[in-house]
Coordinates of C-alpha atoms in Angstrom, one line a residue:
M1 CA 0.0 0.0 0.0
A2 CA 1.2 3.5 -0.8
R3 CA 2.3 5.7 2.1
P4 CA -0.5 8.0 3.4
E5 CA -0.5 11.6 2.4
R6 CA -0.4 14.5 4.8
V7 CA -3.8 16.0 5.6
R8 CA -4.5 19.3 7.4
L9 CA -7.1 18.1 9.9
G10 CA -8.7 21.4 10.6
D11 CA -9.2 22.3 7.0
L12 CA -10.6 18.8 6.3
L13 CA -13.2 19.1 9.1
V14 CA -14.2 22.6 7.9
T15 CA -14.5 21.3 4.3
Q16 CA -16.8 18.5 5.5
G17 CA -18.9 20.9 7.6
L18 CA -18.1 19.2 10.9
I19 CA -16.7 22.5 12.4
S20 CA -16.8 26.1 11.4
A21 CA -14.0 28.4 10.4
D22 CA -14.4 30.3 13.6
Q23 CA -14.1 27.1 15.6
L24 CA -10.9 26.2 13.8
T25 CA -9.4 29.6 14.6
Q26 CA -10.3 29.1 18.3
A27 CA -8.9 25.6 18.3
L28 CA -5.6 26.7 16.8
A29 CA -5.3 29.4 19.4
A30 CA -6.0 26.9 22.2
Q31 CA -3.5 24.5 20.7
K32 CA -0.7 27.1 20.9
T33 CA -1.4 27.9 24.6
S34 CA -2.1 24.3 25.8
G35 CA 0.1 22.2 23.6
R36 CA -2.7 19.7 23.0
K37 CA -3.2 18.1 19.7
L38 CA -5.6 19.9 17.4
G39 CA -8.0 16.9 17.2
R40 CA -8.0 16.7 21.0
V41 CA -9.0 20.4 21.2
F42 CA -12.0 19.7 18.9
I43 CA -13.1 16.7 20.9
D44 CA -12.7 18.4 24.3
N45 CA -14.8 21.3 23.2
G46 CA -17.5 18.9 22.1
W47 CA -17.5 20.0 18.5
V48 CA -16.8 16.6 17.0
S49 CA -16.3 13.1 18.3
E50 CA -13.3 10.8 17.9
I51 CA -15.4 8.6 15.6
Q52 CA -16.2 11.5 13.3
I53 CA -12.6 12.6 13.1
A54 CA -11.5 9.0 12.3
Q55 CA -14.2 8.6 9.7
A56 CA -13.3 12.0 8.1
L57 CA -9.7 11.0 7.8
A58 CA -10.6 7.6 6.4
G59 CA -12.8 9.2 3.7
Q60 CA -10.1 11.7 2.7
L61 CA -7.4 9.1 2.5
R62 CA -9.7 6.5 0.8
V63 CA -8.9 3.8 3.4
P64 CA -11.4 1.9 5.6
F65 CA -12.6 2.9 9.0
I66 CA -13.0 0.1 11.6
D67 CA -15.0 0.4 14.8
L68 CA -12.8 -1.5 17.3
G69 CA -15.7 -1.6 19.7
Q70 CA -17.3 -4.2 17.4
R71 CA -14.5 -6.6 16.8
S72 CA -11.8 -8.5 18.7
V73 CA -8.1 -8.8 17.9
R74 CA -6.1 -12.0 18.3
T75 CA -3.3 -11.6 20.8
E76 CA -0.7 -13.4 18.7
V77 CA -1.5 -11.1 15.7
A78 CA -1.3 -7.9 17.7
R79 CA 2.0 -8.9 19.1
L80 CA 3.6 -8.8 15.7
L81 CA 4.2 -5.2 16.8
P82 CA 5.9 -4.9 20.2
E83 CA 3.7 -3.3 22.9
V84 CA 6.0 -0.3 23.5
Q85 CA 6.0 0.6 19.9
A86 CA 2.2 0.0 19.6
R87 CA 1.6 2.5 22.4
R88 CA 4.2 5.0 21.2
L89 CA 3.1 4.9 17.5
R90 CA -0.6 4.6 18.3
A91 CA -0.9 1.6 16.0
L92 CA -2.1 -2.0 16.3
V93 CA -1.9 -5.0 14.0
L94 CA -5.5 -6.1 13.5
E95 CA -5.2 -9.1 11.3
E96 CA -3.0 -11.0 8.9
T97 CA -4.0 -10.9 5.2
P98 CA -2.7 -12.9 2.2
A99 CA -0.7 -9.9 1.1
G100 CA 0.6 -8.8 4.6
V101 CA -1.1 -7.3 7.6
R102 CA -3.9 -4.9 8.3
V103 CA -2.8 -2.1 10.7
G104 CA -5.1 0.3 12.5
M105 CA -3.7 3.8 13.2
A106 CA -5.3 6.6 15.2
D107 CA -3.4 9.2 13.1
P108 CA -2.9 7.8 9.6
T109 CA -1.3 11.0 8.4
D110 CA 1.7 10.4 10.7
I111 CA 4.1 9.3 7.9
A112 CA 7.1 8.7 10.3
A113 CA 5.0 6.3 12.4
Y114 CA 3.7 4.5 9.3
D115 CA 7.3 4.0 8.1
E116 CA 8.4 2.6 11.5
V117 CA 5.5 0.2 11.8
S118 CA 6.3 -1.0 8.3
R119 CA 9.9 -1.5 9.3
L120 CA 9.0 -3.4 12.5
V121 CA 6.4 -5.8 11.1
R122 CA 8.4 -6.3 7.8
R123 CA 5.3 -7.0 5.8
E124 CA 3.1 -5.1 3.4
I125 CA 0.7 -2.9 5.4
A126 CA -3.0 -2.4 4.6
L127 CA -3.8 0.8 6.6
V128 CA -7.2 1.3 8.3
V129 CA -8.3 4.2 10.6
V130 CA -9.4 3.7 14.1
A131 CA -10.5 6.0 17.0
E132 CA -7.7 6.6 19.4
S133 CA -9.6 5.7 22.6
Q134 CA -10.8 2.4 21.1
L135 CA -7.2 1.8 19.9
L136 CA -5.8 2.2 23.4
G137 CA -8.4 0.0 24.8
A138 CA -7.6 -2.7 22.3
I139 CA -3.9 -2.4 23.1
D140 CA -4.7 -2.9 26.8
R141 CA -6.7 -6.0 26.0
S142 CA -4.2 -7.4 23.5
Y143 CA -1.0 -7.1 25.5
R144 CA -1.7 -9.0 28.7
H145 CA 0.8 -8.4 31.5
T146 CA 1.1 -12.1 32.4
E147 CA 4.6 -12.3 31.0
E148 CA 5.7 -9.1 32.8
I149 CA 4.3 -10.3 36.1
A150 CA 6.1 -13.7 35.7
G151 CA 9.3 -11.8 34.8
L152 CA 9.1 -9.6 37.9
A153 CA 8.4 -12.6 40.1
K154 CA 11.5 -14.3 38.7
E155 CA 13.5 -11.1 39.4
L156 CA 12.3 -11.0 43.0
T157 CA 13.2 -14.7 43.4
S158 CA 16.7 -13.9 42.1
E159 CA 17.0 -11.0 44.5
L160 CA 15.9 -13.1 47.5
T161 CA 18.3 -15.9 46.5
S162 CA 21.3 -13.5 46.3
V163 CA 20.5 -12.0 49.7
E164 CA 20.3 -15.5 51.2
V165 CA 23.6 -16.6 49.6
G166 CA 25.4 -13.3 50.3
L167 CA 24.3 -12.8 53.9
G168 CA 23.5 -16.3 55.0
L169 CA 20.5 -14.8 56.8
A170 CA 17.4 -16.1 55.1
G171 CA 14.4 -15.1 57.0
N172 CA 16.1 -12.2 58.9
L173 CA 13.5 -9.4 59.0
G174 CA 16.0 -6.6 59.0
N175 CA 17.8 -7.7 55.8
L176 CA 14.6 -8.7 54.1
G177 CA 13.3 -5.2 55.0
D178 CA 16.2 -3.6 53.3
L179 CA 15.6 -5.7 50.2
L180 CA 11.9 -4.7 50.1
G181 CA 12.8 -1.1 50.2
M182 CA 11.3 -0.4 53.6
A183 CA 14.2 1.8 54.7
S184 CA 15.2 2.9 51.3
S185 CA 14.3 6.1 49.5
S186 CA 13.7 4.1 46.3
A187 CA 11.1 1.7 47.6
E188 CA 9.1 2.0 44.4
D189 CA 12.0 0.4 42.6
A190 CA 12.0 -2.7 44.8
P191 CA 11.1 -5.8 42.8
V192 CA 8.3 -6.8 45.1
V193 CA 6.7 -3.3 44.8
R194 CA 6.9 -3.4 41.0
L195 CA 5.5 -6.9 41.0
L196 CA 2.5 -5.9 43.1
F197 CA 1.8 -2.8 41.1
S198 CA 1.8 -4.8 37.9
V199 CA -0.6 -7.3 39.5
F200 CA -2.9 -4.5 40.6
E201 CA -2.9 -2.9 37.1
E202 CA -3.5 -6.1 35.4
A203 CA -6.4 -7.0 37.8
L204 CA -8.0 -3.6 37.1
R205 CA -7.5 -4.1 33.3
V206 CA -9.3 -7.4 33.3
R207 CA -12.1 -6.1 35.7
A208 CA -11.1 -8.4 38.6
S209 CA -13.0 -7.9 41.8
D210 CA -10.5 -9.8 44.0
I211 CA -6.9 -10.9 44.0
H212 CA -5.9 -14.2 45.6
I213 CA -2.3 -14.8 46.5
E214 CA -2.0 -18.4 47.7
P215 CA 1.2 -20.2 48.8
Q216 CA 1.2 -23.8 47.6
A217 CA 3.6 -26.7 48.3
G218 CA 6.1 -25.7 45.6
S219 CA 4.8 -22.4 44.2
L220 CA 3.0 -19.1 44.8
R221 CA -0.3 -19.0 42.9
I222 CA -1.9 -15.6 42.0
R223 CA -5.5 -15.8 40.9
F224 CA -8.0 -13.1 39.9
R225 CA -11.8 -13.3 40.4
I226 CA -13.4 -12.0 37.3
D227 CA -17.2 -11.9 37.0
G228 CA -17.4 -14.1 40.1
V229 CA -15.1 -16.9 38.8
L230 CA -11.5 -17.4 39.7
H231 CA -8.8 -17.5 37.0
V232 CA -5.1 -18.3 37.5
Q233 CA -3.0 -15.3 36.5
T234 CA 0.5 -16.7 37.2
E235 CA 2.4 -19.2 39.3
A236 CA 5.8 -18.1 40.8
D237 CA 8.5 -19.5 43.0
A238 CA 7.2 -20.2 46.5
K239 CA 10.3 -18.5 47.9
I240 CA 8.7 -15.0 47.2
A241 CA 5.5 -15.7 49.2
A242 CA 6.8 -14.3 52.5
A243 CA 8.2 -11.2 50.8
V244 CA 4.9 -10.5 49.0
A245 CA 2.8 -11.0 52.2
L246 CA 5.2 -8.8 54.2
R247 CA 5.1 -5.9 51.7
L248 CA 1.2 -6.0 51.6
K249 CA 1.1 -6.0 55.4
L250 CA 3.3 -2.9 55.5
M251 CA 1.1 -1.2 52.9
S252 CA -2.0 -1.9 55.0
G253 CA -0.5 -1.2 58.4
L254 CA -0.9 -4.8 59.7
D255 CA 1.4 -6.5 62.3
I256 CA 4.3 -7.8 60.3
S257 CA 5.5 -10.0 63.2
E258 CA 2.2 -11.8 63.5
K259 CA 2.0 -14.8 61.1
R260 CA -0.1 -17.2 63.3
L261 CA -3.4 -15.3 63.3
P262 CA -5.7 -13.9 60.5
Q263 CA -5.5 -10.1 60.0
D264 CA -7.7 -7.6 58.2
G265 CA -6.9 -4.1 56.9
R266 CA -7.2 -1.8 54.0
F267 CA -5.0 0.6 52.0
A268 CA -5.2 2.8 48.9
V269 CA -3.0 2.5 45.9
N270 CA -2.5 5.0 43.1
L271 CA -2.2 3.5 39.6
R272 CA -2.1 4.9 36.1
T273 CA -5.8 4.2 35.8
G274 CA -6.7 6.0 39.1
A275 CA -6.9 5.4 42.8
V276 CA -8.0 2.0 44.1
D277 CA -9.2 1.2 47.6
V278 CA -8.0 -2.3 48.6
R279 CA -9.5 -4.4 51.4
I280 CA -7.0 -7.0 52.6
S281 CA -7.4 -10.3 54.5
T282 CA -4.5 -12.5 55.5
M283 CA -4.8 -16.1 56.9
P284 CA -2.1 -18.6 57.9
T285 CA -2.1 -21.8 55.8
Q286 CA 0.1 -24.8 55.8
H287 CA 2.5 -23.3 53.3
G288 CA 2.5 -19.7 54.3
E289 CA 0.1 -16.7 54.6
S290 CA -2.8 -16.6 52.1
V291 CA -3.7 -13.1 51.1
V292 CA -7.0 -12.0 49.5
M293 CA -7.6 -8.4 48.4
R294 CA -10.9 -6.9 47.4
L295 CA -10.5 -4.1 44.9
L296 CA -12.8 -1.1 45.1
N297 CA -12.1 1.3 42.3
Q298 CA -12.7 4.8 43.7
G299 CA -13.0 6.2 40.2
T300 CA -16.2 4.3 39.4
G301 CA -18.2 5.9 42.2
L302 CA -21.3 4.5 43.8
L303 CA -24.2 3.2 41.8
S304 CA -27.6 4.8 42.1
I305 CA -30.8 2.9 42.0
D306 CA -31.3 4.0 38.4
G307 CA -27.7 3.2 37.5
M308 CA -28.1 -0.4 38.6
N309 CA -30.5 -1.1 35.8
L310 CA -33.0 -2.9 38.1
P311 CA -36.2 -4.2 36.4
P312 CA -38.8 -1.4 36.7
R313 CA -41.0 -3.3 39.1
V314 CA -38.1 -4.1 41.4
A315 CA -36.8 -0.5 41.4
A316 CA -40.3 0.8 42.1
A317 CA -40.7 -1.6 45.1
L318 CA -37.3 -0.7 46.5
R319 CA -38.1 3.0 46.3
R320 CA -41.5 2.4 48.0
A321 CA -39.8 0.6 50.8
I322 CA -37.0 3.1 51.5
A323 CA -39.5 6.0 51.3
K324 CA -41.2 4.8 54.5
P325 CA -40.0 6.5 57.7
S326 CA -39.6 3.2 59.5
G327 CA -39.3 -0.6 59.0
M328 CA -36.7 -3.0 57.9
V329 CA -35.6 -3.7 54.3
L330 CA -33.5 -6.9 53.9
V331 CA -31.4 -7.8 50.8
T332 CA -30.6 -11.5 50.7
G333 CA -28.3 -13.8 48.7
P334 CA -24.9 -15.6 49.0
T335 CA -21.6 -13.9 49.3
G336 CA -20.7 -12.0 46.2
S337 CA -24.2 -11.4 45.0
G338 CA -24.1 -7.6 45.2
K339 CA -26.1 -7.1 48.4
T340 CA -23.9 -4.3 49.7
T341 CA -23.9 -2.5 46.4
T342 CA -27.7 -2.6 46.4
L343 CA -27.9 -1.3 49.9
Y344 CA -25.5 1.6 49.2
A345 CA -27.5 2.5 46.1
A346 CA -30.5 2.8 48.5
L347 CA -28.4 4.9 51.0
N348 CA -27.3 7.1 48.1
A349 CA -30.9 7.9 47.4
L350 CA -31.6 8.6 51.1
N351 CA -28.4 10.6 51.8
N352 CA -29.2 14.3 52.4
S353 CA -28.7 16.9 55.1
E354 CA -32.1 16.2 56.7
R355 CA -31.3 12.6 57.6
K356 CA -28.8 11.1 60.0
I357 CA -27.5 7.8 58.6
I358 CA -25.3 5.4 60.6
T359 CA -23.8 2.2 59.1
V360 CA -22.5 -0.7 61.2
E361 CA -20.3 -2.9 59.0
D362 CA -17.6 -5.5 59.0
P363 CA -15.8 -4.3 57.0
V364 CA -16.8 -0.9 55.7
E365 CA -16.6 -1.5 51.9
Y366 CA -17.8 1.8 50.5
R367 CA -17.1 5.3 51.8
L368 CA -19.9 7.8 51.3
A369 CA -19.7 11.4 52.4
G370 CA -22.4 12.4 54.9
L371 CA -22.7 9.0 56.5
N372 CA -21.5 8.0 60.0
Q373 CA -19.8 4.7 59.2
V374 CA -18.6 2.3 62.0
Q375 CA -16.3 -0.6 61.6
V376 CA -17.1 -3.6 63.8
H377 CA -14.1 -4.9 65.8
E378 CA -14.8 -8.2 67.5
K379 CA -11.3 -8.4 69.2
I380 CA -12.1 -5.4 71.4
D381 CA -15.8 -6.4 71.8
L382 CA -17.0 -3.9 69.4
S383 CA -19.6 -6.2 68.0
F384 CA -22.6 -5.6 65.8
S385 CA -25.1 -5.7 68.7
R386 CA -23.0 -3.4 70.8
V387 CA -22.5 -0.8 68.1
L388 CA -26.1 -1.1 67.1
R389 CA -27.2 -0.3 70.7
A390 CA -24.9 2.7 70.8
A391 CA -26.1 3.8 67.3
L392 CA -29.7 4.0 68.5
R393 CA -28.6 6.5 71.1
Q394 CA -27.2 8.7 68.4
D395 CA -30.7 9.8 67.1
P396 CA -30.4 8.2 63.7
D397 CA -33.1 8.3 61.0
V398 CA -31.6 5.4 58.9
I399 CA -29.4 2.6 60.1
L400 CA -27.5 0.1 57.9
V401 CA -26.5 -3.1 59.6
G402 CA -23.9 -5.0 57.5
E403 CA -25.5 -8.4 58.3
M404 CA -28.1 -10.0 60.6
R405 CA -25.6 -12.5 62.0
D406 CA -27.4 -13.7 65.1
Q407 CA -30.6 -13.5 67.1
T408 CA -29.4 -10.5 69.2
T409 CA -28.5 -8.3 66.3
A410 CA -31.7 -9.3 64.4
E411 CA -33.8 -8.4 67.5
I412 CA -32.2 -5.1 68.0
G413 CA -32.5 -4.2 64.4
L414 CA -36.2 -5.2 64.2
R415 CA -36.9 -3.4 67.4
A416 CA -35.3 -0.3 66.0
A417 CA -37.5 -0.6 62.9
L418 CA -40.5 -0.8 65.2
T419 CA -39.5 2.4 67.0
G420 CA -39.4 4.8 64.1
H421 CA -36.1 4.0 62.3
L422 CA -35.5 2.8 58.8
V423 CA -33.2 -0.2 59.0
L424 CA -31.4 -1.7 56.0
S425 CA -29.5 -5.0 56.3
T426 CA -28.6 -8.3 54.6
L427 CA -29.2 -12.0 55.4
H428 CA -27.8 -15.1 53.9
T429 CA -30.9 -17.0 52.6
N430 CA -31.6 -18.7 49.3
D431 CA -34.7 -16.7 48.3
A432 CA -37.1 -14.0 49.4
L433 CA -39.8 -16.3 50.8
S434 CA -37.5 -18.2 53.2
T435 CA -36.2 -15.0 54.8
P436 CA -39.0 -14.2 57.3
I437 CA -39.1 -17.9 58.3
R438 CA -35.3 -17.8 58.8
L439 CA -35.6 -14.8 61.2
I440 CA -38.2 -16.7 63.2
D441 CA -35.9 -19.8 63.3
M442 CA -33.1 -17.6 64.6
G443 CA -35.3 -17.0 67.7
V444 CA -36.8 -13.6 66.8
P445 CA -40.4 -13.2 68.0
R446 CA -43.0 -13.8 65.3
Y447 CA -44.8 -10.5 66.0
M448 CA -41.6 -8.5 65.6
V449 CA -40.9 -10.0 62.1
A450 CA -44.5 -9.4 61.0
L451 CA -44.7 -5.8 62.2
S452 CA -41.1 -4.6 61.4
L453 CA -40.3 -6.2 58.0
Q454 CA -41.2 -4.0 55.0
M455 CA -39.6 -5.8 52.1
V456 CA -37.2 -8.6 51.3
L457 CA -35.2 -8.5 48.0
A458 CA -33.3 -11.6 46.9
Q459 CA -30.7 -11.3 44.2
R460 CA -28.0 -13.1 42.3
L461 CA -25.4 -12.0 39.7
L462 CA -25.2 -13.7 36.3
R463 CA -22.4 -13.4 33.9
V464 CA -23.3 -11.7 30.6
I465 CA -22.3 -13.2 27.2
C466 CA -19.4 -11.3 25.6
P467 CA -20.9 -9.3 22.7
H468 CA -17.7 -9.7 20.6
C469 CA -17.8 -13.5 20.4
A470 CA -21.4 -14.3 20.9
E471 CA -22.8 -17.0 18.6
P472 CA -25.9 -19.2 18.3
H473 CA -26.2 -22.1 20.8
E474 CA -28.0 -25.4 20.4
P475 CA -29.2 -26.5 23.9
D476 CA -28.8 -30.2 25.0
A477 CA -31.7 -32.1 26.5
H478 CA -31.0 -31.1 30.0
E479 CA -30.8 -27.4 29.2
L480 CA -34.0 -27.6 27.1
A481 CA -35.8 -29.2 30.0
W482 CA -34.7 -26.5 32.4
L483 CA -35.8 -23.8 29.9
Q484 CA -39.2 -25.4 29.5
A485 CA -39.6 -25.7 33.3
N486 CA -38.7 -22.1 34.0
G487 CA -39.8 -20.2 30.9
S488 CA -43.3 -19.2 29.9
G489 CA -44.4 -21.5 27.1
A490 CA -42.2 -23.1 24.4
P491 CA -38.8 -21.3 24.3
D492 CA -37.6 -19.7 21.1
L493 CA -34.3 -21.5 20.6
A494 CA -33.2 -19.1 17.9
T495 CA -32.4 -16.5 20.5
L496 CA -30.0 -18.7 22.5
R497 CA -26.4 -17.6 22.5
H498 CA -23.1 -18.5 24.1
G499 CA -19.6 -16.8 24.0
R500 CA -17.0 -18.6 21.9
G501 CA -14.2 -16.9 23.9
C502 CA -12.0 -14.1 22.5
N503 CA -9.3 -11.6 23.5
E504 CA -12.0 -9.1 24.5
C505 CA -13.3 -11.3 27.3
N506 CA -10.0 -13.0 28.2
H507 CA -11.3 -16.1 26.4
T508 CA -14.1 -16.8 29.0
G509 CA -17.1 -16.1 26.8
Y510 CA -18.4 -13.6 29.3
S511 CA -18.0 -9.9 29.9
G512 CA -19.6 -8.3 32.9
R513 CA -22.5 -9.3 35.1
T514 CA -26.1 -8.4 35.6
G515 CA -28.6 -9.0 38.4
V516 CA -31.6 -11.2 38.7
Y517 CA -34.2 -10.4 41.4
E518 CA -37.3 -11.5 43.3
F519 CA -39.0 -9.7 46.2
I520 CA -41.9 -9.8 48.6
E521 CA -43.5 -6.8 50.3
M522 CA -45.1 -7.4 53.7
T523 CA -48.7 -6.9 52.8
Q524 CA -51.6 -7.5 55.3
E525 CA -52.0 -11.0 53.9
L526 CA -48.4 -11.9 54.5
V527 CA -48.4 -10.3 58.0
E528 CA -51.4 -12.4 58.9
A529 CA -49.8 -15.6 57.5
I530 CA -46.7 -14.9 59.6
N531 CA -48.7 -14.3 62.8
H532 CA -50.7 -17.5 62.1
G533 CA -47.5 -19.5 62.4
D534 CA -48.0 -21.7 59.4
P535 CA -45.0 -21.5 57.0
A536 CA -46.9 -23.3 54.2
Q537 CA -49.6 -20.7 54.3
F538 CA -47.0 -17.9 54.2
V539 CA -45.2 -19.4 51.3
A540 CA -48.4 -19.9 49.3
A541 CA -49.4 -16.3 49.9
G542 CA -45.9 -15.1 49.0
R543 CA -46.0 -17.0 45.7
R544 CA -49.3 -15.5 44.8
Q545 CA -47.8 -12.0 45.4
M546 CA -44.7 -12.7 43.3
A547 CA -46.9 -14.1 40.4
G548 CA -44.0 -16.0 38.8
H549 CA -41.4 -13.2 39.2
T550 CA -38.8 -15.5 40.7
L551 CA -35.0 -15.6 40.4
A552 CA -35.1 -18.7 38.1
R553 CA -37.8 -17.1 35.9
D554 CA -35.8 -13.9 35.7
A555 CA -32.7 -15.8 34.8
A556 CA -34.5 -17.8 32.1
A557 CA -35.8 -14.5 30.6
L558 CA -32.2 -13.3 30.2
V559 CA -31.3 -16.6 28.5
L560 CA -34.1 -16.2 26.0
A561 CA -33.1 -12.6 25.4
G562 CA -29.6 -13.8 24.4
R563 CA -27.9 -12.0 27.2
T564 CA -26.6 -15.0 29.2
T565 CA -26.2 -18.8 28.8
V566 CA -28.4 -21.6 29.9
N567 CA -25.5 -23.0 32.0
E568 CA -25.1 -19.7 33.8
A569 CA -28.9 -19.5 34.5
M570 CA -28.9 -23.1 35.7
R571 CA -26.2 -22.3 38.2
I572 CA -28.8 -20.0 40.0
S573 CA -31.2 -22.9 40.1
H574 CA -28.6 -25.1 41.7
Q575 CA -27.9 -22.4 44.4
L576 CA -31.6 -22.2 45.1
A577 CA -31.9 -26.0 45.5
E578 CA -29.1 -26.2 48.0

C-alpha cells in the first residue's frame, strides 16, 4: 500500500462541515497555549467526536474505518508489533492478510509512524483508521501483563536468593526489610513493589474484583476473580511468598511480626488508571500466609438505583420501601451477589442533610460522604449488637447493619425498625420467601418480624455473554428441559447464545455481570400468615404475590433474550436448590 498523504485536519473538518472556520481559529489558538493536539481540542470542546474525526480521515485518505468496539483482535497477531511501539506509534496489527497485515492507526497522516510500523512488522501494510480511545483499549486487551508479572516474580526470586547466599541470613527481617525497600528512598524500585503494582494494574484491566495470593507446596499462585469466577493469573516460586505478604502487610498497616493469626486491613494504591481502595485479609495456611484483596475502584463511584438497571417493578418496590419512615428492608443472597452494592445505592438515594445515617459494617466496603460509618471490631468487643445499641442513642433516621448475623443483632435491628427507624440489612438466605421464616428460626419473636419487616429483596449476579464473540447455541436435552420448566411457554431456541471466547473477554465467553431479582412486600395477607405461624400458608401467599417473578424465571428471561447462557442460569437454580 502507498504511504499515506499528509492532511490538514482542521481544513478537512471545515470542508466536510463538521466544524466552522471560527471554531478552527479558536482551536488553533487553544492548541498554541495548551500544547494539546488539534484533534483533542476539537473533541474536548464537544465540536466533534473521535469517531467523526476518524471517519473523516478515512474518507479523505480513501482507506477503511474500523470500529474496534465491534471486533476483537487475536493476541498473537497484535504482538507482531511490540507493545512499547504499539503505544508510542498509536498503531495496532488487527489481522493477517494474504498480502501482509492490516494495521489500525489513530493518526494515519503520521508518515514517520507509518514507516516505523512497516519496518518493525516487515510486511506489506494495509492501513485502516481507528478511533484513538478504542485503539488504546484494544492495546490494553491485546497485551496481557502475564509475562511481565512472571518476569518480575523471577526477578524477585533472584534478589531473595542473592540475599540468602550473600548474607546467610534467610528469613532475617532486617535484611529482608532492606531488600523490600522499607528503609530505602527508592522503595518504588524494589522488585516486590513493581511486581505488586503490575498485579494491581492487570487486575483492574481485566475487571477483577478480587486478587488471591496463595502459597502452595512448591509455588505461589496468583488468581483473579473475574465476574465471580477465579482464573489463574500466574504461578511463581514459593520463595517469594513471604516477601509479598510482608510488603502487603506494610502497605495496610498490619502487624508484620504476627503470622499465626488472621488479620484484616485496607489501603489505597494509586495506579495509572486512578486510585483503588484495597481491602485485605490474611490467613495462615500450611505453606504460608494466604492473602485475599478486594478491589474497590474509587474512580467508578457508587451506583444509584437508576444506575443499577433494576427491572422497573423491582426499582419501584425498593423506592417504596425506603421512602417509608420506619421498618426493615432486607437484601438476601450468597456472598458476592451484590447485596452491599444494592444497599449503598439505596443509601445514596436517602443521603441528604435532613437525615442522620449510621452504618454498622464488617468491614466498611464503600465510603460515602455524609454517613457515619462504624467498623465492627470483635477483638475489642465492638460487636454488631454493641455498636447497634450505641447507634440507637445517636438519634439516627436510617441505620444500615452489614449483616443480621445472630438473634441479638436481628432483634435489636427489628426493634429499631418498630420504634421509628428505617433499617437496611442483609441476610444469607436462598430466596425471598424463606427470609422471614429464617428470622423466626433464629429466635426472633414472630410478631416482631410481622410488624417490622417491610420488604425482602433476593438477588444473584449472572455473567453476561461477551458481545464480541457471541454465537448461536444449540441446547442439549438437560438445558432444554430447564428452559421449559422455568420459561413461559415453548422457548424460542433461535435467540439462545453463548460466548465462543475471545481476546476481549479473556477467552471466558463472558463480559460483565447483571442481576436477577425477586422480592416480597409485607402486605396484610403476608403479615397475617406470619402471625398465624403456618410456614406453608406464608409461602403460598408469597407465591401469589410474586406471580411467577422468581429468580429462576428472571434468569430464564435473560437466556431467552440472548444475554446469558443456559448453564449460567442453571447455576442459579442449583444455588436455590441447595
